[in-house]
Amino acid sequence: MHKIRKDDLVKIIAGKDKDKQGKVLRVDTKTGKILVEGCNMVTKHSKPNAAMPQGGIVSKEAPIDISNVMLVVDGKATRVGFTVQDGKKVRVAKATGKVID
């Protein structure tokens, strides 16, 4: 059970893309990094392959540390807590006390 999961809406709170919002594409729990749609873009030089016969420079998302993002609930960035409801552990928004899932 983690505070940020795939398909969550998050706000970046540190780094070059500070204050941007995006959807979480992937979470790597081992390294503590996440991939956020349209944020932390880097340019990669790709060799020609079947998908791109001419090769070239490709722009793609790079992983960002999970500590540099906050979950967005009802348009407001909030910290996340946990509580047990009906024998199930659920995430709770600290700002509003609302159950997230």
mmCIF file with all atom_site columns, C-alpha atoms in Angstrom:
data_model
loop_
_atom_site.group_PDB
_atom_site.id
_atom_site.type_symbol
_atom_site.label_atom_id
_atom_site.label_alt_id
_atom_site.label_comp_id
_atom_site.label_asym_id
_atom_site.label_entity_id
_atom_site.label_seq_id
_atom_site.pdbx_PDB_ins_code
_atom_site.Cartn_x
_atom_site.Cartn_y
_atom_site.Cartn_z
_atom_site.occupancy
_atom_site.B_iso_or_equiv
_atom_site.pdbx_formal_charge
_atom_site.auth_seq_id
_atom_site.auth_comp_id
_atom_site.auth_asym_id
_atom_site.auth_atom_id
_atom_site.pdbx_PDB_model_num
ATOM 1   C CA . MET A 1 1   ? 0.000   0.000  0.000   1.00 0.00 ? 1   MET A CA 1
ATOM 2   C CA . HIS A 1 2   ? 1.633   3.242  -1.156  1.00 0.00 ? 2   HIS A CA 1
ATOM 3   C CA . LYS A 1 3   ? 0.631   6.880  -0.983  1.00 0.00 ? 3   LYS A CA 1
ATOM 4   C CA . ILE A 1 4   ? 0.870   7.506  -4.721  1.00 0.00 ? 4   ILE A CA 1
ATOM 5   C CA . ARG A 1 5   ? -0.372  5.041  -7.315  1.00 0.00 ? 5   ARG A CA 1
ATOM 6   C CA . LYS A 1 6   ? -0.692  4.746  -11.093 1.00 0.00 ? 6   LYS A CA 1
ATOM 7   C CA . ASP A 1 7   ? -3.359  7.027  -12.665 1.00 0.00 ? 7   ASP A CA 1
ATOM 8   C CA . ASP A 1 8   ? -3.327  9.453  -9.684  1.00 0.00 ? 8   ASP A CA 1
ATOM 9   C CA . LEU A 1 9   ? -3.234  13.187 -10.431 1.00 0.00 ? 9   LEU A CA 1
ATOM 10  C CA . VAL A 1 10  ? -0.131  14.729 -8.845  1.00 0.00 ? 10  VAL A CA 1
ATOM 11  C CA . LYS A 1 11  ? 1.450   18.179 -8.547  1.00 0.00 ? 11  LYS A CA 1
ATOM 12  C CA . ILE A 1 12  ? 5.220   18.591 -8.750  1.00 0.00 ? 12  ILE A CA 1
ATOM 13  C CA . ILE A 1 13  ? 6.527   20.573 -5.771  1.00 0.00 ? 13  ILE A CA 1
ATOM 14  C CA . ALA A 1 14  ? 10.260  20.705 -6.559  1.00 0.00 ? 14  ALA A CA 1
ATOM 15  C CA . GLY A 1 15  ? 12.592  20.827 -9.551  1.00 0.00 ? 15  GLY A CA 1
ATOM 16  C CA . LYS A 1 16  ? 12.456  22.351 -13.012 1.00 0.00 ? 16  LYS A CA 1
ATOM 17  C CA . ASP A 1 17  ? 8.758   21.502 -13.519 1.00 0.00 ? 17  ASP A CA 1
ATOM 18  C CA . LYS A 1 18  ? 7.568   22.900 -10.173 1.00 0.00 ? 18  LYS A CA 1
ATOM 19  C CA . ASP A 1 19  ? 3.782   23.596 -9.986  1.00 0.00 ? 19  ASP A CA 1
ATOM 20  C CA . LYS A 1 20  ? 2.991   21.420 -13.027 1.00 0.00 ? 20  LYS A CA 1
ATOM 21  C CA . GLN A 1 21  ? 0.284   18.778 -12.742 1.00 0.00 ? 21  GLN A CA 1
ATOM 22  C CA . GLY A 1 22  ? 0.074   15.442 -14.476 1.00 0.00 ? 22  GLY A CA 1
ATOM 23  C CA . LYS A 1 23  ? -1.129  11.861 -14.330 1.00 0.00 ? 23  LYS A CA 1
ATOM 24  C CA . VAL A 1 24  ? 1.144   9.160  -12.917 1.00 0.00 ? 24  VAL A CA 1
ATOM 25  C CA . LEU A 1 25  ? 2.105   6.728  -15.689 1.00 0.00 ? 25  LEU A CA 1
ATOM 26  C CA . ARG A 1 26  ? 4.321   4.359  -13.700 1.00 0.00 ? 26  ARG A CA 1
ATOM 27  C CA . VAL A 1 27  ? 5.488   3.871  -10.097 1.00 0.00 ? 27  VAL A CA 1
ATOM 28  C CA . ASP A 1 28  ? 8.779   2.145  -9.264  1.00 0.00 ? 28  ASP A CA 1
ATOM 29  C CA . THR A 1 29  ? 8.588   1.223  -5.590  1.00 0.00 ? 29  THR A CA 1
ATOM 30  C CA . LYS A 1 30  ? 12.109  -0.232 -5.498  1.00 0.00 ? 30  LYS A CA 1
ATOM 31  C CA . THR A 1 31  ? 13.833  3.052  -6.457  1.00 0.00 ? 31  THR A CA 1
ATOM 32  C CA . GLY A 1 32  ? 11.108  5.406  -5.160  1.00 0.00 ? 32  GLY A CA 1
ATOM 33  C CA . LYS A 1 33  ? 10.640  7.056  -8.554  1.00 0.00 ? 33  LYS A CA 1
ATOM 34  C CA . ILE A 1 34  ? 7.550   7.806  -10.631 1.00 0.00 ? 34  ILE A CA 1
ATOM 35  C CA . LEU A 1 35  ? 6.842   8.799  -14.231 1.00 0.00 ? 35  LEU A CA 1
ATOM 36  C CA . VAL A 1 36  ? 4.497   11.798 -14.616 1.00 0.00 ? 36  VAL A CA 1
ATOM 37  C CA . GLU A 1 37  ? 2.793   12.515 -17.938 1.00 0.00 ? 37  GLU A CA 1
ATOM 38  C CA . GLY A 1 38  ? 4.292   15.572 -19.665 1.00 0.00 ? 38  GLY A CA 1
ATOM 39  C CA . CYS A 1 39  ? 6.683   16.415 -16.803 1.00 0.00 ? 39  CYS A CA 1
ATOM 40  C CA . ASN A 1 40  ? 10.479  16.175 -16.443 1.00 0.00 ? 40  ASN A CA 1
ATOM 41  C CA . MET A 1 41  ? 10.906  15.867 -20.211 1.00 0.00 ? 41  MET A CA 1
ATOM 42  C CA . VAL A 1 42  ? 14.347  14.934 -21.546 1.00 0.00 ? 42  VAL A CA 1
ATOM 43  C CA . THR A 1 43  ? 15.667  14.594 -25.093 1.00 0.00 ? 43  THR A CA 1
ATOM 44  C CA . LYS A 1 44  ? 17.064  11.241 -26.159 1.00 0.00 ? 44  LYS A CA 1
ATOM 45  C CA . HIS A 1 45  ? 19.074  10.514 -29.280 1.00 0.00 ? 45  HIS A CA 1
ATOM 46  C CA . SER A 1 46  ? 17.686  7.330  -30.811 1.00 0.00 ? 46  SER A CA 1
ATOM 47  C CA . LYS A 1 47  ? 19.342  5.113  -33.396 1.00 0.00 ? 47  LYS A CA 1
ATOM 48  C CA . PRO A 1 48  ? 17.335  4.083  -36.435 1.00 0.00 ? 48  PRO A CA 1
ATOM 49  C CA . ASN A 1 49  ? 15.095  1.074  -35.750 1.00 0.00 ? 49  ASN A CA 1
ATOM 50  C CA . ALA A 1 50  ? 11.955  -0.571 -37.142 1.00 0.00 ? 50  ALA A CA 1
ATOM 51  C CA . ALA A 1 51  ? 9.661   1.902  -35.372 1.00 0.00 ? 51  ALA A CA 1
ATOM 52  C CA . MET A 1 52  ? 11.686  4.976  -36.393 1.00 0.00 ? 52  MET A CA 1
ATOM 53  C CA . PRO A 1 53  ? 13.635  4.203  -39.590 1.00 0.00 ? 53  PRO A CA 1
ATOM 54  C CA . GLN A 1 54  ? 15.395  7.591  -39.671 1.00 0.00 ? 54  GLN A CA 1
ATOM 55  C CA . GLY A 1 55  ? 16.263  7.765  -35.948 1.00 0.00 ? 55  GLY A CA 1
ATOM 56  C CA . GLY A 1 56  ? 16.585  11.260 -34.471 1.00 0.00 ? 56  GLY A CA 1
ATOM 57  C CA . ILE A 1 57  ? 15.993  13.170 -31.261 1.00 0.00 ? 57  ILE A CA 1
ATOM 58  C CA . VAL A 1 58  ? 13.033  12.033 -29.178 1.00 0.00 ? 58  VAL A CA 1
ATOM 59  C CA . SER A 1 59  ? 11.487  13.858 -26.210 1.00 0.00 ? 59  SER A CA 1
ATOM 60  C CA . LYS A 1 60  ? 10.273  11.618 -23.375 1.00 0.00 ? 60  LYS A CA 1
ATOM 61  C CA . GLU A 1 61  ? 9.465   11.671 -19.669 1.00 0.00 ? 61  GLU A CA 1
ATOM 62  C CA . ALA A 1 62  ? 12.198  10.873 -17.167 1.00 0.00 ? 62  ALA A CA 1
ATOM 63  C CA . PRO A 1 63  ? 11.536  9.436  -13.686 1.00 0.00 ? 63  PRO A CA 1
ATOM 64  C CA . ILE A 1 64  ? 11.130  11.912 -10.828 1.00 0.00 ? 64  ILE A CA 1
ATOM 65  C CA . ASP A 1 65  ? 11.550  11.163 -7.128  1.00 0.00 ? 65  ASP A CA 1
ATOM 66  C CA . ILE A 1 66  ? 8.303   10.397 -5.342  1.00 0.00 ? 66  ILE A CA 1
ATOM 67  C CA . SER A 1 67  ? 9.162   12.918 -2.602  1.00 0.00 ? 67  SER A CA 1
ATOM 68  C CA . ASN A 1 68  ? 8.957   15.740 -5.168  1.00 0.00 ? 68  ASN A CA 1
ATOM 69  C CA . VAL A 1 69  ? 5.243   15.260 -5.874  1.00 0.00 ? 69  VAL A CA 1
ATOM 70  C CA . MET A 1 70  ? 1.996   15.701 -3.934  1.00 0.00 ? 70  MET A CA 1
ATOM 71  C CA . LEU A 1 71  ? -1.333  14.051 -4.598  1.00 0.00 ? 71  LEU A CA 1
ATOM 72  C CA . VAL A 1 72  ? -4.068  16.371 -5.930  1.00 0.00 ? 72  VAL A CA 1
ATOM 73  C CA . VAL A 1 73  ? -7.554  15.845 -4.480  1.00 0.00 ? 73  VAL A CA 1
ATOM 74  C CA . ASP A 1 74  ? -10.405 18.159 -5.582  1.00 0.00 ? 74  ASP A CA 1
ATOM 75  C CA . GLY A 1 75  ? -7.894  20.518 -7.256  1.00 0.00 ? 75  GLY A CA 1
ATOM 76  C CA . LYS A 1 76  ? -5.827  20.911 -4.085  1.00 0.00 ? 76  LYS A CA 1
ATOM 77  C CA . ALA A 1 77  ? -2.410  19.362 -3.350  1.00 0.00 ? 77  ALA A CA 1
ATOM 78  C CA . THR A 1 78  ? -2.524  17.403 -0.117  1.00 0.00 ? 78  THR A CA 1
ATOM 79  C CA . ARG A 1 79  ? -0.541  15.025 2.041   1.00 0.00 ? 79  ARG A CA 1
ATOM 80  C CA . VAL A 1 80  ? -1.799  11.463 2.301   1.00 0.00 ? 80  VAL A CA 1
ATOM 81  C CA . GLY A 1 81  ? -2.625  9.455  5.403   1.00 0.00 ? 81  GLY A CA 1
ATOM 82  C CA . PHE A 1 82  ? -4.099  6.029  6.004   1.00 0.00 ? 82  PHE A CA 1
ATOM 83  C CA . THR A 1 83  ? -7.068  4.829  8.025   1.00 0.00 ? 83  THR A CA 1
ATOM 84  C CA . VAL A 1 84  ? -8.923  1.552  8.391   1.00 0.00 ? 84  VAL A CA 1
ATOM 85  C CA . GLN A 1 85  ? -12.565 1.461  7.267   1.00 0.00 ? 85  GLN A CA 1
ATOM 86  C CA . ASP A 1 86  ? -14.633 -1.733 7.328   1.00 0.00 ? 86  ASP A CA 1
ATOM 87  C CA . GLY A 1 87  ? -11.465 -3.781 7.850   1.00 0.00 ? 87  GLY A CA 1
ATOM 88  C CA . LYS A 1 88  ? -9.823  -2.201 4.785   1.00 0.00 ? 88  LYS A CA 1
ATOM 89  C CA . LYS A 1 89  ? -6.861  0.184  4.753   1.00 0.00 ? 89  LYS A CA 1
ATOM 90  C CA . VAL A 1 90  ? -7.743  3.292  2.706   1.00 0.00 ? 90  VAL A CA 1
ATOM 91  C CA . ARG A 1 91  ? -5.942  6.497  1.747   1.00 0.00 ? 91  ARG A CA 1
ATOM 92  C CA . VAL A 1 92  ? -7.185  9.752  3.265   1.00 0.00 ? 92  VAL A CA 1
ATOM 93  C CA . ALA A 1 93  ? -6.469  13.345 2.175   1.00 0.00 ? 93  ALA A CA 1
ATOM 94  C CA . LYS A 1 94  ? -4.940  15.215 5.124   1.00 0.00 ? 94  LYS A CA 1
ATOM 95  C CA . ALA A 1 95  ? -6.234  18.603 3.913   1.00 0.00 ? 95  ALA A CA 1
ATOM 96  C CA . THR A 1 96  ? -9.910  17.601 3.763   1.00 0.00 ? 96  THR A CA 1
ATOM 97  C CA . GLY A 1 97  ? -10.110 14.283 5.605   1.00 0.00 ? 97  GLY A CA 1
ATOM 98  C CA . LYS A 1 98  ? -11.790 12.810 2.517   1.00 0.00 ? 98  LYS A CA 1
ATOM 99  C CA . VAL A 1 99  ? -11.294 9.134  1.620   1.00 0.00 ? 99  VAL A CA 1
ATOM 100 C CA . ILE A 1 100 ? -9.449  8.882  -1.707  1.00 0.00 ? 100 ILE A CA 1
ATOM 101 C CA . ASP A 1 101 ? -10.151 5.249  -2.610  1.00 0.00 ? 101 ASP A CA 1
#
